[in-house]
PDB file of C-alpha atoms in Angstrom:
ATOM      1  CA  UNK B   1     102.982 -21.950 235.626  1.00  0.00           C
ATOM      2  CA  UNK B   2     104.721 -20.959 232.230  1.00  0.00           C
ATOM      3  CA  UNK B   3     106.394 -17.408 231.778  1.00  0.00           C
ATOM      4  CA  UNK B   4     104.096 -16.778 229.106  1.00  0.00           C
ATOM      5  CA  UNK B   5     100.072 -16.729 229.516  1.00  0.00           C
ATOM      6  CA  UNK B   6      97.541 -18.110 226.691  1.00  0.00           C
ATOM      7  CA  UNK B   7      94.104 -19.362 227.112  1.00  0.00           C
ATOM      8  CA  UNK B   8      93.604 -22.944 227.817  1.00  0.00           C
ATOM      9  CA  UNK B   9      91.168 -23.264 225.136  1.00  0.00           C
ATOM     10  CA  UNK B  10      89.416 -21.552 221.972  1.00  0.00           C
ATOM     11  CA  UNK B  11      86.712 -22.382 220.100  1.00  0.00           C
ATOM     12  CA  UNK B  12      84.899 -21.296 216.495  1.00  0.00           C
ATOM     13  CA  UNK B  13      83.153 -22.496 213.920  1.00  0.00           C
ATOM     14  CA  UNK B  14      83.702 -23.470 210.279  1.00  0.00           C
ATOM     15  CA  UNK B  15      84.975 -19.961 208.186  1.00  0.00           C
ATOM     16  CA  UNK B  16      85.219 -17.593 211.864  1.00  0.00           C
ATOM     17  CA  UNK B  17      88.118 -15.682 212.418  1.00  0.00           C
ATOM     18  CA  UNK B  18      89.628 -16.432 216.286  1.00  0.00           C
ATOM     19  CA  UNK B  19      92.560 -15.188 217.975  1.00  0.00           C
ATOM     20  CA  UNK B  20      94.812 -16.365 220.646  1.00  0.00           C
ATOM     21  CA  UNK B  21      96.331 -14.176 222.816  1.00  0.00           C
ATOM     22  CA  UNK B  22      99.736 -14.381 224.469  1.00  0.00           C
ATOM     23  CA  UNK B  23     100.473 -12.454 227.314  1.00  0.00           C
ATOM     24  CA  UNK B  24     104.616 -11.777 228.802  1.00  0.00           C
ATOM     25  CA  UNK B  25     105.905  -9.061 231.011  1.00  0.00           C
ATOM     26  CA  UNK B  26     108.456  -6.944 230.487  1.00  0.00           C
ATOM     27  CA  UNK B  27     111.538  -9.009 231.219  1.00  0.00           C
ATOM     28  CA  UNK B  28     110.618 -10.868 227.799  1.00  0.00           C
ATOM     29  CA  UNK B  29     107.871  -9.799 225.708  1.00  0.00           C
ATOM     30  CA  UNK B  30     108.023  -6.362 226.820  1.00  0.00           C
ATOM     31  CA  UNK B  31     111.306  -6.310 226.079  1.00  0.00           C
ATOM     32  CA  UNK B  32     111.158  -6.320 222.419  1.00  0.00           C
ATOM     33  CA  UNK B  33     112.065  -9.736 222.145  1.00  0.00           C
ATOM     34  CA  UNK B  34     110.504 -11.622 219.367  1.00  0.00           C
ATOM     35  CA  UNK B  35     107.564 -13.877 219.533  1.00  0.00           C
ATOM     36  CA  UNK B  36     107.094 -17.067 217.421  1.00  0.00           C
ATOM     37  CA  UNK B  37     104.084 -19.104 216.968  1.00  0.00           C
ATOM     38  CA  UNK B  38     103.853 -23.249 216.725  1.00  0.00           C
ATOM     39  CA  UNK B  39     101.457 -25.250 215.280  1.00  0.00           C
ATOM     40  CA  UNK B  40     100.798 -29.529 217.257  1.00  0.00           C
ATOM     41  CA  UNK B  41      98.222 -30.945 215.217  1.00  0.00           C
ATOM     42  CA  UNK B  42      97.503 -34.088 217.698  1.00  0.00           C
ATOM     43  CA  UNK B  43      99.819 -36.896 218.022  1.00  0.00           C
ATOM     44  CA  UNK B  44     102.363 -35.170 216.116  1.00  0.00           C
ATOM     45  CA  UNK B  45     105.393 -32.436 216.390  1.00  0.00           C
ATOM     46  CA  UNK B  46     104.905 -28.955 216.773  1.00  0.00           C
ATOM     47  CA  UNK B  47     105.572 -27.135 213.424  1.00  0.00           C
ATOM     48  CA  UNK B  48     106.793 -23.673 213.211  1.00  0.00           C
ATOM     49  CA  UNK B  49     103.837 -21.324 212.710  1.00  0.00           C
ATOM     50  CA  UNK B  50     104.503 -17.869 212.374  1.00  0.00           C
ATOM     51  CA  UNK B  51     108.113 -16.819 213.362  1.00  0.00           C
ATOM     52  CA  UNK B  52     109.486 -13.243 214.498  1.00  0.00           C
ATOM     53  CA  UNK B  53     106.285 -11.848 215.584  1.00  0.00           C
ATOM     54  CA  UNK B  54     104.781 -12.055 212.105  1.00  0.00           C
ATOM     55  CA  UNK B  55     106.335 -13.852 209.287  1.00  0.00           C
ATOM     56  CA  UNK B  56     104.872 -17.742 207.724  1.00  0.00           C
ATOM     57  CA  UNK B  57     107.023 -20.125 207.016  1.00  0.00           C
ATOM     58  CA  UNK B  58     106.625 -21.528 203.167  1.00  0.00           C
ATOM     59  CA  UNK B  59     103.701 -23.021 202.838  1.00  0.00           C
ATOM     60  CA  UNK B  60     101.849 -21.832 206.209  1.00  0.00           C
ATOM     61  CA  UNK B  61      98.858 -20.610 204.952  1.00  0.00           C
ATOM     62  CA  UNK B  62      97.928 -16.911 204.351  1.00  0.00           C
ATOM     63  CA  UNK B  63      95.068 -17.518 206.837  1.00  0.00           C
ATOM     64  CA  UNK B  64      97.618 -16.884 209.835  1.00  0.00           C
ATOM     65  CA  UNK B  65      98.966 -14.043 210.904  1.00  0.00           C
ATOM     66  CA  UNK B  66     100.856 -12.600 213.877  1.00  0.00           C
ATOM     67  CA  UNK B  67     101.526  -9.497 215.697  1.00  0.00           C
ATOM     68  CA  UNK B  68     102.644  -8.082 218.692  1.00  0.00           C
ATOM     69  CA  UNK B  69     102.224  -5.065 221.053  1.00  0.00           C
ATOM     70  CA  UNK B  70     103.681  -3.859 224.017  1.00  0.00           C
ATOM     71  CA  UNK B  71     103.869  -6.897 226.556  1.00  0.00           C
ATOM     72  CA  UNK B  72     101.088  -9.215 224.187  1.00  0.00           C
ATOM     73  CA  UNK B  73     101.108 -11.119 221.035  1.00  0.00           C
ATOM     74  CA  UNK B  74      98.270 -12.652 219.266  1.00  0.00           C
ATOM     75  CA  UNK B  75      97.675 -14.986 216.639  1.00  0.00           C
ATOM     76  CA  UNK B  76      94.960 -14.947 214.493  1.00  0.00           C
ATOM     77  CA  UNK B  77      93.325 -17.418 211.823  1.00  0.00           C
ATOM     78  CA  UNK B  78      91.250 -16.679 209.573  1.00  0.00           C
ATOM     79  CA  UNK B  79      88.477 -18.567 207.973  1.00  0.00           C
ATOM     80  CA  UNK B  80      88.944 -21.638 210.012  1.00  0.00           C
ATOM     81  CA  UNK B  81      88.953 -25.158 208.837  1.00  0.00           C
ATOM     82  CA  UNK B  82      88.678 -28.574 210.545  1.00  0.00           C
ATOM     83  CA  UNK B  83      92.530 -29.423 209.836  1.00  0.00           C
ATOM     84  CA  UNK B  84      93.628 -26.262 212.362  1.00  0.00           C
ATOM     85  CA  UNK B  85      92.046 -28.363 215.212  1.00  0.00           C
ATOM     86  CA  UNK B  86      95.367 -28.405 217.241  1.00  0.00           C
ATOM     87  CA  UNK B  87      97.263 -26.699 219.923  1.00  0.00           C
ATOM     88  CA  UNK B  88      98.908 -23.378 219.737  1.00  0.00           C
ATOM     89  CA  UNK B  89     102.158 -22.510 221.491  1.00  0.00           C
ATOM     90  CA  UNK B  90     103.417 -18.774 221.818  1.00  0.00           C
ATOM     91  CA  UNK B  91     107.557 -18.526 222.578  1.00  0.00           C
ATOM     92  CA  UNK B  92     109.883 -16.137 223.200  1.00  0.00           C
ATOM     93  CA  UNK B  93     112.894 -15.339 225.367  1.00  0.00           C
ATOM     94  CA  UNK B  94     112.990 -14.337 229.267  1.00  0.00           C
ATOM     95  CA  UNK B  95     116.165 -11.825 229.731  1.00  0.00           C
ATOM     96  CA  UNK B  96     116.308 -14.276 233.013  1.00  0.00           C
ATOM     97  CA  UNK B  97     114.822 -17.158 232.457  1.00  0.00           C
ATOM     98  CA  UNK B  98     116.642 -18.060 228.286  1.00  0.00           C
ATOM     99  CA  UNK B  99     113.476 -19.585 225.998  1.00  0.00           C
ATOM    100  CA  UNK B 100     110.364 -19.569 227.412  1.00  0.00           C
ATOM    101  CA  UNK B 101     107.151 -20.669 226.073  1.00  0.00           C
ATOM    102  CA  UNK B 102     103.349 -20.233 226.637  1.00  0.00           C
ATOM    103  CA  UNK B 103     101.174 -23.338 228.417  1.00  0.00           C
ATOM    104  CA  UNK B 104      99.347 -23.649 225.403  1.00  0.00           C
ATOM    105  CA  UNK B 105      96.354 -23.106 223.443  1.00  0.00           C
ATOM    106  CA  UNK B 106      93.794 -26.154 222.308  1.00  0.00           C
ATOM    107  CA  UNK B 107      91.854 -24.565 219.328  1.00  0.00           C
ATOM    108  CA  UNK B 108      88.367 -26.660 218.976  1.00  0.00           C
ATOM    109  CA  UNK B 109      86.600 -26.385 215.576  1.00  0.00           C
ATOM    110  CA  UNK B 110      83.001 -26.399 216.169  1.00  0.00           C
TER     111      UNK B 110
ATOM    112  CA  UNK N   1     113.979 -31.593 202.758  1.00  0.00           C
ATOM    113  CA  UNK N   2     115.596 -30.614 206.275  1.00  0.00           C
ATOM    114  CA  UNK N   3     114.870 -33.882 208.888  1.00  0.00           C
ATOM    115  CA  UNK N   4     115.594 -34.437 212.060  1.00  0.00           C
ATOM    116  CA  UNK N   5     115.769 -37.877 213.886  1.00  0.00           C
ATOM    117  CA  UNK N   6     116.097 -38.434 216.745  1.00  0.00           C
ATOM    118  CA  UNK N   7     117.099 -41.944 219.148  1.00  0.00           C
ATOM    119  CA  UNK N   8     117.891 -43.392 222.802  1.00  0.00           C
ATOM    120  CA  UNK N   9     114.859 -42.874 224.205  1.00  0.00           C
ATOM    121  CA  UNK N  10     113.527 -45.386 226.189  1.00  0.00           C
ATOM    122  CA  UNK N  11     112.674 -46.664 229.796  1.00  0.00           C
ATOM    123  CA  UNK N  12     115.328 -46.096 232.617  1.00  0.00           C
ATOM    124  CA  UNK N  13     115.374 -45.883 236.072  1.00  0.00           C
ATOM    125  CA  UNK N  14     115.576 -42.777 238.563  1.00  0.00           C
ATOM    126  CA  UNK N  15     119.076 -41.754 238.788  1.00  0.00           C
ATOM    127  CA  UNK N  16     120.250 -43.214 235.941  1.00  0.00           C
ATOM    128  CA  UNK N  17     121.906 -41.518 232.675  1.00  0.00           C
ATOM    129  CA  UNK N  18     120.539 -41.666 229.053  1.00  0.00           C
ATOM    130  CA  UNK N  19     122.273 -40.096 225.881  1.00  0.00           C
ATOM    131  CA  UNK N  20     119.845 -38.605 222.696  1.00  0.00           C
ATOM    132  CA  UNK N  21     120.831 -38.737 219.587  1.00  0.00           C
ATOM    133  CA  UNK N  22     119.545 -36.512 216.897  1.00  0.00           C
ATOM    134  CA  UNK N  23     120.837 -36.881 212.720  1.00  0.00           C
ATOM    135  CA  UNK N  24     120.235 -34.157 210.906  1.00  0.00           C
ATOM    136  CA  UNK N  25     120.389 -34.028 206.915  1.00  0.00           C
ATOM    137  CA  UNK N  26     119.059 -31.962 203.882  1.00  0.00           C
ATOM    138  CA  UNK N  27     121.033 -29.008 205.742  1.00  0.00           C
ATOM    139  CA  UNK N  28     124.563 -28.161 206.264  1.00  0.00           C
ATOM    140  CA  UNK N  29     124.601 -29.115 209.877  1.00  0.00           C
ATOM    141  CA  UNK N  30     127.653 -27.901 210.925  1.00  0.00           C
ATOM    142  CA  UNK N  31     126.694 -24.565 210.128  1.00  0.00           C
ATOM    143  CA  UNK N  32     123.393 -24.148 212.061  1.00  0.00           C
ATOM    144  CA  UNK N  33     122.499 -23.722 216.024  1.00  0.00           C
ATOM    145  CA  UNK N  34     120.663 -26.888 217.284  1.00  0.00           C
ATOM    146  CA  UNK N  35     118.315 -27.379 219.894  1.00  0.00           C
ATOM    147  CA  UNK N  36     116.510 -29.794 222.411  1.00  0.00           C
ATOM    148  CA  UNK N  37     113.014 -29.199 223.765  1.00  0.00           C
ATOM    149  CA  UNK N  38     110.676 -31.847 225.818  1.00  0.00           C
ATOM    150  CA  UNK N  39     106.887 -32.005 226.469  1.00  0.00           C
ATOM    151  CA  UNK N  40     106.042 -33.819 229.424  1.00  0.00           C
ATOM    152  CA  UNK N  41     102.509 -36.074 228.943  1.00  0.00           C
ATOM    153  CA  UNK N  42      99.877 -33.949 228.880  1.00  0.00           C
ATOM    154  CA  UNK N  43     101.991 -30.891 228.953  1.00  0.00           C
ATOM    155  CA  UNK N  44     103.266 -28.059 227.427  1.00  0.00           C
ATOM    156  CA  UNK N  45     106.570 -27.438 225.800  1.00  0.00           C
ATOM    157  CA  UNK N  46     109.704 -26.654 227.492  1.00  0.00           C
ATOM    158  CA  UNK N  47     113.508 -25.343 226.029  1.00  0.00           C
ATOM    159  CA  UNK N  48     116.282 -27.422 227.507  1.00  0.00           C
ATOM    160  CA  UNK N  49     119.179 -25.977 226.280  1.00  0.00           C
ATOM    161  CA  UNK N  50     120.729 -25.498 223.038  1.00  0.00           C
ATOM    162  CA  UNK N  51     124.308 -25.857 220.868  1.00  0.00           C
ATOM    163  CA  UNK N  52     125.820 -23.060 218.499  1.00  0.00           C
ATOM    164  CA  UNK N  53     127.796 -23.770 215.671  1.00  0.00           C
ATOM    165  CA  UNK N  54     131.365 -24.033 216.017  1.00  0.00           C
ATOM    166  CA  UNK N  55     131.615 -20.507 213.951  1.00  0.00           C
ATOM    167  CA  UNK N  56     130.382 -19.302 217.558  1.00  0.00           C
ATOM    168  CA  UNK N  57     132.752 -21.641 219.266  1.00  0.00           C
ATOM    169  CA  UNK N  58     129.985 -24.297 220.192  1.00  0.00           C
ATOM    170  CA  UNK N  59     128.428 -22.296 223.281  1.00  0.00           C
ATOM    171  CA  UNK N  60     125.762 -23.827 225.253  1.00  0.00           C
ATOM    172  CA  UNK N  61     123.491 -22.631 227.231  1.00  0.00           C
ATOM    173  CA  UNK N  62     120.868 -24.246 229.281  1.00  0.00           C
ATOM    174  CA  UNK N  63     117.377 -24.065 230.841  1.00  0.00           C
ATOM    175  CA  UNK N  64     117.592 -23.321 234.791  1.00  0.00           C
ATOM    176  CA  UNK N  65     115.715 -26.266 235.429  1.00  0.00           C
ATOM    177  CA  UNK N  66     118.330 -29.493 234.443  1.00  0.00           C
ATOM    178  CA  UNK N  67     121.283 -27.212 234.228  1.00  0.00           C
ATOM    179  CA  UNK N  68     124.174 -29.339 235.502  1.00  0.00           C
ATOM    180  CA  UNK N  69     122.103 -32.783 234.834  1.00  0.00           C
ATOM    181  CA  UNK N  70     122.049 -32.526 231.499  1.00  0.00           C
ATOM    182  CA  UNK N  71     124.781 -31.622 228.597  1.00  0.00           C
ATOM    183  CA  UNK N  72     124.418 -31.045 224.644  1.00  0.00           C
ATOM    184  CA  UNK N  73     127.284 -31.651 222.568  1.00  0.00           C
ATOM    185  CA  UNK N  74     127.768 -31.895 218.744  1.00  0.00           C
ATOM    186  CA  UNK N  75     129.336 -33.641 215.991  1.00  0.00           C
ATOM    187  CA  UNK N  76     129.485 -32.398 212.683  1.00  0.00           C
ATOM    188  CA  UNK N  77     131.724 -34.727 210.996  1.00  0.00           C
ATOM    189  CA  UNK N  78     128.140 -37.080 211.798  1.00  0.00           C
ATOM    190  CA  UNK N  79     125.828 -34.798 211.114  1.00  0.00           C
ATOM    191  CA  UNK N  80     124.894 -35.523 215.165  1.00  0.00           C
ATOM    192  CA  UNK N  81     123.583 -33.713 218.111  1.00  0.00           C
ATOM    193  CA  UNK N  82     123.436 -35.398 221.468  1.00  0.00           C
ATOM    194  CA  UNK N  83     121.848 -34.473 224.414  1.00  0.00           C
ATOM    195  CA  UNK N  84     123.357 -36.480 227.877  1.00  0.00           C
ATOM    196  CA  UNK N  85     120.979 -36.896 230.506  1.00  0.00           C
ATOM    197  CA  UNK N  86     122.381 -37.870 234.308  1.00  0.00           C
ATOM    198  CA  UNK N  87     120.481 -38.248 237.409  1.00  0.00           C
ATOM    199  CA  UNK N  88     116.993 -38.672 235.790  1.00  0.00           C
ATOM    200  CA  UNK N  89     114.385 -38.014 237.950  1.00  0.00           C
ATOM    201  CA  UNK N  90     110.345 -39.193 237.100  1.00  0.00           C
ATOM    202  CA  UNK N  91     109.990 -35.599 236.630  1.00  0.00           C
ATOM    203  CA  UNK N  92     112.555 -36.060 233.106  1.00  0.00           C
ATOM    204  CA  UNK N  93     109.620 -38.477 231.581  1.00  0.00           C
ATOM    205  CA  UNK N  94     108.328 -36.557 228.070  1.00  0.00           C
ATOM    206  CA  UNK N  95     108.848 -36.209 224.373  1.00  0.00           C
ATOM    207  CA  UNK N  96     112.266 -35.083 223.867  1.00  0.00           C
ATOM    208  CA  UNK N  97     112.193 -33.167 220.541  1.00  0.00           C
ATOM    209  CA  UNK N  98     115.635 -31.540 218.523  1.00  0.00           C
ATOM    210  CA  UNK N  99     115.166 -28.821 216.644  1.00  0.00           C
ATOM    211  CA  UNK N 100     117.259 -26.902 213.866  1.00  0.00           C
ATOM    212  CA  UNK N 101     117.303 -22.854 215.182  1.00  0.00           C
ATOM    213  CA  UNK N 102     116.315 -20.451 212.543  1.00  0.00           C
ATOM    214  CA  UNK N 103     117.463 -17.765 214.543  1.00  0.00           C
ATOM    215  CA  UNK N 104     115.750 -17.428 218.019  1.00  0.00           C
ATOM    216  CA  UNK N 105     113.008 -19.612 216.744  1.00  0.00           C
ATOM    217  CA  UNK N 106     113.017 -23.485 215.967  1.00  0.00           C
ATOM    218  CA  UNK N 107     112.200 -23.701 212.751  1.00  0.00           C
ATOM    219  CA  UNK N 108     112.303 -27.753 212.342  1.00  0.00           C
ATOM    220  CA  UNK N 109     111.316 -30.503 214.812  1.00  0.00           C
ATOM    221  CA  UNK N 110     112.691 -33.940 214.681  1.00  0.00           C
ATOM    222  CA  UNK N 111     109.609 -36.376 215.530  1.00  0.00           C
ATOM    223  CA  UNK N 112     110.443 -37.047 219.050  1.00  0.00           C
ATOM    224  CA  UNK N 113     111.666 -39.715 221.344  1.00  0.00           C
ATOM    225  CA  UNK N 114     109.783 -40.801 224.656  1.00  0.00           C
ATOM    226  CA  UNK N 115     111.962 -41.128 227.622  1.00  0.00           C
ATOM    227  CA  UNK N 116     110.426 -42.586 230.307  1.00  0.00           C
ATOM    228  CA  UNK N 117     112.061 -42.867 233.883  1.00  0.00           C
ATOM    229  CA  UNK N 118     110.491 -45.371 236.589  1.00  0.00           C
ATOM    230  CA  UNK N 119     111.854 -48.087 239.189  1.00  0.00           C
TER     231      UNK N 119
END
């Protein structure tokens, strides 16, 4: 059971928007700590996505974005492509618990 | 370019220690917070613990669940994070990843090193 909640899974097609929800408490989220955002394409290592609630990294495309409210964060994408077929990991810190992270989100491209 | 390598995984039984290694380069190490994460198969990802620089005197601190198993040390003069692992239970079998810390977010991952722990 992770700290933070996300969906298992998300789906959309070809040029949709989608957004994947991350949901804390307030002993982390709630608690105006900072939420960051990683990218697994499969077989591979998770890349830094979207880092302090809702800045890219060079070169992360303009088609993310982040924010966060209250005990929540969300990630969205934008005119989806094939290549963001991956999963989606929401982090943060736990004023008990240190770095915690979400279970995970597998976006499917239709 | 920033990498991250990591080494020492491998297969070793229950109870047993292992040491990681990770080399960093195309960063000044020495000045930079380093990190170790794992992902268990099939799994999500965890924090184990992390390392400041010695500006901030080197402090660790460590994920509740291997806290007093498992130790993260540093040498600059290498370039070199470790991460000592004792007692390894099955449990301890995943991807162990090191990371460089941008702040309170990992900003690069090493690819990984399997550790695998079975009789």
């Amino acid at each position: 059971q992770s700290v933070l909640t996300q969906p298992p899974s998300v789906s959309g097609a070809p040029g949709q928007r989608v957004t994947l929800s991350c949901t804390g408490s307030s002993s982390n989220i709630g608690a105006h700590y900072d939420v960051h955002w990683y990218q697994q394409l499969p077989g591979t290592a998770p890349k830094l996505l979207i880092y302090v609630n809702n800045n890219r990294p060079s070169g992360v495309p303009d088609r993310f974005s982040g924010s966060k409210s209250g005990t929540s964060a969300s990630l969205a994408i934008s005119g989806l492509q094939a290549e963001d077929e991956a999963d989606y990991y929401c982090q943060s810190f736990d004023s008990s618990l240190g770095v915690v992270f979400g279970g995970g989100t597998k976006l499917t491209v239709l | 370019e920033v990498l991250l390598v990591e080494s020492g995984g491998g297969l070793v039984q229950p109870g047993r220690s292992l040491r990681l290694s990770c080399t960093g380069s195309g960063f000044t190490f020495g000045d930079n917070h380093m990190s170790w994460f794992r992902q268990a198969p099939g799994k999500g990802l965890e924090w184990i613990g992390f390392i400041k620089s010695k500006t901030y005197g080197e402090t660790t601190e460590y994920a509740a669940s291997i806290k007093g198993r498992f130790t993260i040390t540093r040498d600059d003069s290498k370039n070199i994070a470790y991460l000592q692992m004792n007692s390894l239970k099955i449990e301890d079998t995943a991807v162990y990843y090191c990371t460089k810390l941008g702040g309170s977010y990992a900003d690069y991952w090493g690819q990984g090193t399997l550790v695998t722990v079975s009789s």
